[in-house]
mmCIF file of C-alpha atoms in Angstrom:
data_model
loop_
_atom_site.group_PDB
_atom_site.id
_atom_site.type_symbol
_atom_site.label_atom_id
_atom_site.label_comp_id
_atom_site.label_asym_id
_atom_site.label_seq_id
_atom_site.Cartn_x
_atom_site.Cartn_y
_atom_site.Cartn_z
ATOM 1 C CA MET A 1 -2.570 -10.678 -31.113
ATOM 2 C CA PRO A 2 1.008 -11.793 -30.353
ATOM 3 C CA LEU A 3 4.043 -9.825 -31.445
ATOM 4 C CA LYS A 4 5.438 -11.813 -34.328
ATOM 5 C CA LEU A 5 7.662 -10.911 -37.269
ATOM 6 C CA ASP A 6 6.359 -11.322 -40.788
ATOM 7 C CA GLU A 7 8.838 -13.922 -42.074
ATOM 8 C CA GLU A 8 7.713 -13.558 -45.683
ATOM 9 C CA ALA A 9 8.220 -9.777 -45.591
ATOM 10 C CA LEU A 10 11.653 -10.287 -44.017
ATOM 11 C CA ARG A 11 12.812 -12.526 -46.850
ATOM 12 C CA LYS A 12 11.337 -10.247 -49.498
ATOM 13 C CA ALA A 13 13.034 -7.153 -48.056
ATOM 14 C CA ALA A 14 16.326 -8.984 -47.570
ATOM 15 C CA THR A 15 16.544 -10.254 -51.141
ATOM 16 C CA ALA A 16 15.405 -7.101 -52.958
ATOM 17 C CA ASP A 17 18.157 -4.774 -54.239
ATOM 18 C CA LEU A 18 21.093 -6.505 -52.553
ATOM 19 C CA ASP A 19 23.474 -3.836 -53.876
ATOM 20 C CA GLU A 20 21.840 -1.387 -51.415
ATOM 21 C CA GLY A 21 23.666 -3.059 -48.501
ATOM 22 C CA PRO A 22 21.908 -2.323 -45.200
ATOM 23 C CA VAL A 23 19.231 -0.141 -46.800
ATOM 24 C CA THR A 24 16.093 -2.230 -47.177
ATOM 25 C CA PRO A 25 12.812 -1.087 -48.754
ATOM 26 C CA GLY A 26 11.587 -0.294 -45.230
ATOM 27 C CA TYR A 27 13.563 2.943 -45.340
ATOM 28 C CA GLY A 28 10.867 4.198 -47.664
ATOM 29 C CA PRO A 29 10.861 7.511 -49.463
ATOM 30 C CA TRP A 30 12.752 9.418 -46.740
ATOM 31 C CA ARG A 31 16.261 8.165 -47.391
ATOM 32 C CA GLU A 32 17.218 10.994 -49.772
ATOM 33 C CA ASP A 33 15.770 13.614 -47.419
ATOM 34 C CA ILE A 34 17.707 12.125 -44.509
ATOM 35 C CA ILE A 35 20.909 12.191 -46.567
ATOM 36 C CA LYS A 36 20.300 15.904 -47.310
ATOM 37 C CA LEU A 37 19.744 16.620 -43.614
ATOM 38 C CA LEU A 38 22.916 14.728 -42.769
ATOM 39 C CA ASN A 39 24.965 16.596 -45.396
ATOM 40 C CA SER A 40 23.870 19.927 -43.900
ATOM 41 C CA ALA A 41 24.835 18.605 -40.455
ATOM 42 C CA LEU A 42 28.187 17.496 -41.891
ATOM 43 C CA ALA A 43 28.816 20.997 -43.240
ATOM 44 C CA THR A 44 27.890 22.497 -39.880
ATOM 45 C CA GLU A 45 30.274 20.201 -38.011
ATOM 46 C CA LEU A 46 33.113 20.992 -40.413
ATOM 47 C CA VAL A 47 32.595 24.755 -40.055
ATOM 48 C CA CYS A 48 32.549 24.290 -36.278
ATOM 49 C CA VAL A 49 35.857 22.412 -36.421
ATOM 50 C CA LEU A 50 37.413 25.281 -38.388
ATOM 51 C CA ARG A 51 36.002 27.954 -36.066
ATOM 52 C CA TYR A 52 37.159 26.116 -32.929
ATOM 53 C CA LYS A 53 40.619 25.499 -34.405
ATOM 54 C CA ARG A 54 41.027 29.164 -35.281
ATOM 55 C CA HIS A 55 39.953 30.207 -31.799
ATOM 56 C CA TYR A 56 42.255 27.614 -30.236
ATOM 57 C CA PHE A 57 45.272 29.008 -32.050
ATOM 58 C CA THR A 58 44.423 32.695 -31.604
ATOM 59 C CA ALA A 59 42.974 32.863 -28.061
ATOM 60 C CA GLU A 60 44.808 35.386 -25.906
ATOM 61 C CA GLY A 61 44.266 36.652 -22.390
ATOM 62 C CA LEU A 62 44.585 35.654 -18.766
ATOM 63 C CA GLU A 63 42.340 32.577 -18.973
ATOM 64 C CA SER A 64 43.182 31.749 -22.572
ATOM 65 C CA PRO A 65 45.398 28.676 -22.004
ATOM 66 C CA ALA A 66 42.643 26.764 -20.188
ATOM 67 C CA ILE A 67 39.916 27.969 -22.526
ATOM 68 C CA ALA A 68 42.027 27.262 -25.610
ATOM 69 C CA GLU A 69 42.543 23.686 -24.465
ATOM 70 C CA GLU A 70 38.782 23.261 -24.109
ATOM 71 C CA LEU A 71 38.261 24.757 -27.577
ATOM 72 C CA LEU A 72 40.647 22.158 -28.986
ATOM 73 C CA VAL A 73 38.690 19.386 -27.241
ATOM 74 C CA HIS A 74 35.504 20.752 -28.812
ATOM 75 C CA ALA A 75 37.165 20.910 -32.245
ATOM 76 C CA ASN A 76 38.170 17.271 -31.986
ATOM 77 C CA GLU A 77 34.697 16.227 -30.830
ATOM 78 C CA GLU A 78 33.104 18.115 -33.727
ATOM 79 C CA ALA A 79 35.487 16.328 -36.115
ATOM 80 C CA ALA A 80 34.389 12.998 -34.626
ATOM 81 C CA HIS A 81 30.750 14.018 -35.182
ATOM 82 C CA ALA A 82 31.553 14.819 -38.813
ATOM 83 C CA ASP A 83 33.102 11.376 -39.234
ATOM 84 C CA LEU A 84 30.029 9.655 -37.769
ATOM 85 C CA ILE A 85 27.733 11.634 -40.035
ATOM 86 C CA ALA A 86 29.807 10.972 -43.156
ATOM 87 C CA GLU A 87 29.892 7.269 -42.357
ATOM 88 C CA ARG A 88 26.103 7.185 -41.940
ATOM 89 C CA ILE A 89 25.586 9.022 -45.241
ATOM 90 C CA VAL A 90 27.623 6.325 -46.994
ATOM 91 C CA GLN A 91 25.688 3.562 -45.205
ATOM 92 C CA LEU A 92 22.490 5.103 -46.544
ATOM 93 C CA GLY A 93 23.881 4.997 -50.075
ATOM 94 C CA GLY A 94 24.674 8.695 -50.259
ATOM 95 C CA SER A 95 27.811 10.704 -50.826
ATOM 96 C CA PRO A 96 29.160 12.925 -48.031
ATOM 97 C CA ASP A 97 29.672 16.465 -49.288
ATOM 98 C CA PHE A 98 33.047 17.762 -48.111
ATOM 99 C CA SER A 99 33.287 20.443 -50.812
ATOM 100 C CA PRO A 100 34.980 23.532 -49.362
ATOM 101 C CA ASN A 101 33.434 25.661 -52.121
ATOM 102 C CA THR A 102 29.952 25.483 -50.587
ATOM 103 C CA LEU A 103 30.697 24.630 -46.971
ATOM 104 C CA LEU A 104 29.482 27.906 -45.453
ATOM 105 C CA GLU A 105 26.354 27.943 -47.628
ATOM 106 C CA ARG A 106 25.354 24.493 -46.382
ATOM 107 C CA SER A 107 26.297 25.033 -42.731
ATOM 108 C CA HIS A 108 23.751 26.138 -40.160
ATOM 109 C CA ALA A 109 26.518 27.735 -38.070
ATOM 110 C CA ASP A 110 28.832 30.579 -38.998
ATOM 111 C CA TYR A 111 32.585 30.801 -39.122
ATOM 112 C CA ASP A 112 34.020 33.461 -36.804
ATOM 113 C CA GLU A 113 37.242 35.466 -36.828
ATOM 114 C CA SER A 114 36.883 37.187 -33.458
ATOM 115 C CA SER A 115 40.114 38.184 -31.752
ATOM 116 C CA ASN A 116 38.633 38.891 -28.317
ATOM 117 C CA LEU A 117 38.268 35.809 -26.078
ATOM 118 C CA ARG A 118 34.790 36.780 -24.855
ATOM 119 C CA ASP A 119 33.621 37.308 -28.457
ATOM 120 C CA MET A 120 35.057 33.914 -29.415
ATOM 121 C CA LEU A 121 33.145 32.244 -26.611
ATOM 122 C CA HIS A 122 29.969 34.086 -27.566
ATOM 123 C CA ALA A 123 30.279 33.008 -31.213
ATOM 124 C CA ASN A 124 30.873 29.409 -30.143
ATOM 125 C CA LEU A 125 27.908 29.442 -27.765
ATOM 126 C CA VAL A 126 25.640 30.723 -30.534
ATOM 127 C CA ALA A 127 26.948 28.026 -32.879
ATOM 128 C CA GLU A 128 26.418 25.306 -30.267
ATOM 129 C CA ARG A 129 22.858 26.492 -29.654
ATOM 130 C CA ILE A 130 22.248 26.394 -33.411
ATOM 131 C CA ALA A 131 23.592 22.834 -33.441
ATOM 132 C CA VAL A 132 21.404 21.870 -30.478
ATOM 133 C CA GLU A 133 18.284 23.188 -32.177
ATOM 134 C CA SER A 134 19.117 21.734 -35.598
ATOM 135 C CA TYR A 135 19.812 18.270 -34.151
ATOM 136 C CA ARG A 136 16.672 18.463 -32.023
ATOM 137 C CA GLN A 137 14.628 19.255 -35.133
ATOM 138 C CA MET A 138 16.333 16.478 -37.132
ATOM 139 C CA VAL A 139 15.586 13.938 -34.403
ATOM 140 C CA GLU A 140 11.960 15.026 -34.434
ATOM 141 C CA LEU A 141 11.717 14.950 -38.243
ATOM 142 C CA ILE A 142 13.344 11.536 -38.576
ATOM 143 C CA GLY A 143 11.413 9.971 -35.720
ATOM 144 C CA ASP A 144 10.934 6.278 -36.435
ATOM 145 C CA LYS A 145 11.726 6.605 -40.155
ATOM 146 C CA ASP A 146 15.389 5.730 -39.486
ATOM 147 C CA PRO A 147 16.085 4.670 -35.883
ATOM 148 C CA THR A 148 19.831 4.221 -36.458
ATOM 149 C CA THR A 149 20.291 7.780 -37.704
ATOM 150 C CA ARG A 150 18.005 9.109 -34.966
ATOM 151 C CA ARG A 151 20.088 7.434 -32.230
ATOM 152 C CA MET A 152 23.316 8.761 -33.751
ATOM 153 C CA LEU A 153 21.870 12.281 -33.852
ATOM 154 C CA GLU A 154 20.631 11.986 -30.264
ATOM 155 C CA GLY A 155 24.178 11.149 -29.161
ATOM 156 C CA ILE A 156 25.606 14.107 -31.042
ATOM 157 C CA LEU A 157 22.854 16.328 -29.605
ATOM 158 C CA ALA A 158 23.906 15.362 -26.072
ATOM 159 C CA ASP A 159 27.508 16.338 -26.878
ATOM 160 C CA GLU A 160 26.410 19.688 -28.321
ATOM 161 C CA GLU A 161 24.350 20.426 -25.204
ATOM 162 C CA GLU A 162 27.403 19.671 -23.080
ATOM 163 C CA HIS A 163 29.528 22.014 -25.229
ATOM 164 C CA ALA A 164 26.986 24.827 -24.858
ATOM 165 C CA ASP A 165 26.870 24.289 -21.094
ATOM 166 C CA GLU A 166 30.670 24.437 -20.800
ATOM 167 C CA ILE A 167 30.919 27.595 -22.887
ATOM 168 C CA ARG A 168 28.147 29.263 -20.916
ATOM 169 C CA ASP A 169 30.092 28.490 -17.734
ATOM 170 C CA TRP A 170 33.213 30.140 -19.191
ATOM 171 C CA LEU A 171 31.206 33.227 -20.152
ATOM 172 C CA GLN A 172 29.746 33.541 -16.653
ATOM 173 C CA ARG A 173 33.161 33.731 -14.958
#
């Protein structure tokens, strides 16, 4: 049997619910669940931005200038992740939740107010490992239900693994 698209199904999907934009009926019943997963990831990224920014501004010690610069890079990358996630939520017809009132409740990672550089790095490594595991689980859960979101999450996952690797290297010095 040759690989061939179902032209009738294409037209039917394309003309149903035009106000849904890119979201066709093929997204099935998982769209709302995916939006919830993405909003929790958004909260996590935003908390990570705040934690990294605090550590960037308060890091002190012999190696702190170099480490602080890397923390700022991580903060900016986490902010870029948050933007990607928020954009995808909107594409899926959802509303990104930026509410500061519930940010920590919805985040998988914690905020940290450590003043010791080693403790800062430890808190950031734990948070990155939480992000790695949460994105890994999201990728697995989403599977082929939403390939666009899965690919986005896989890219973010690769960044989070790189962050964890860099922080581990700093801790091992």
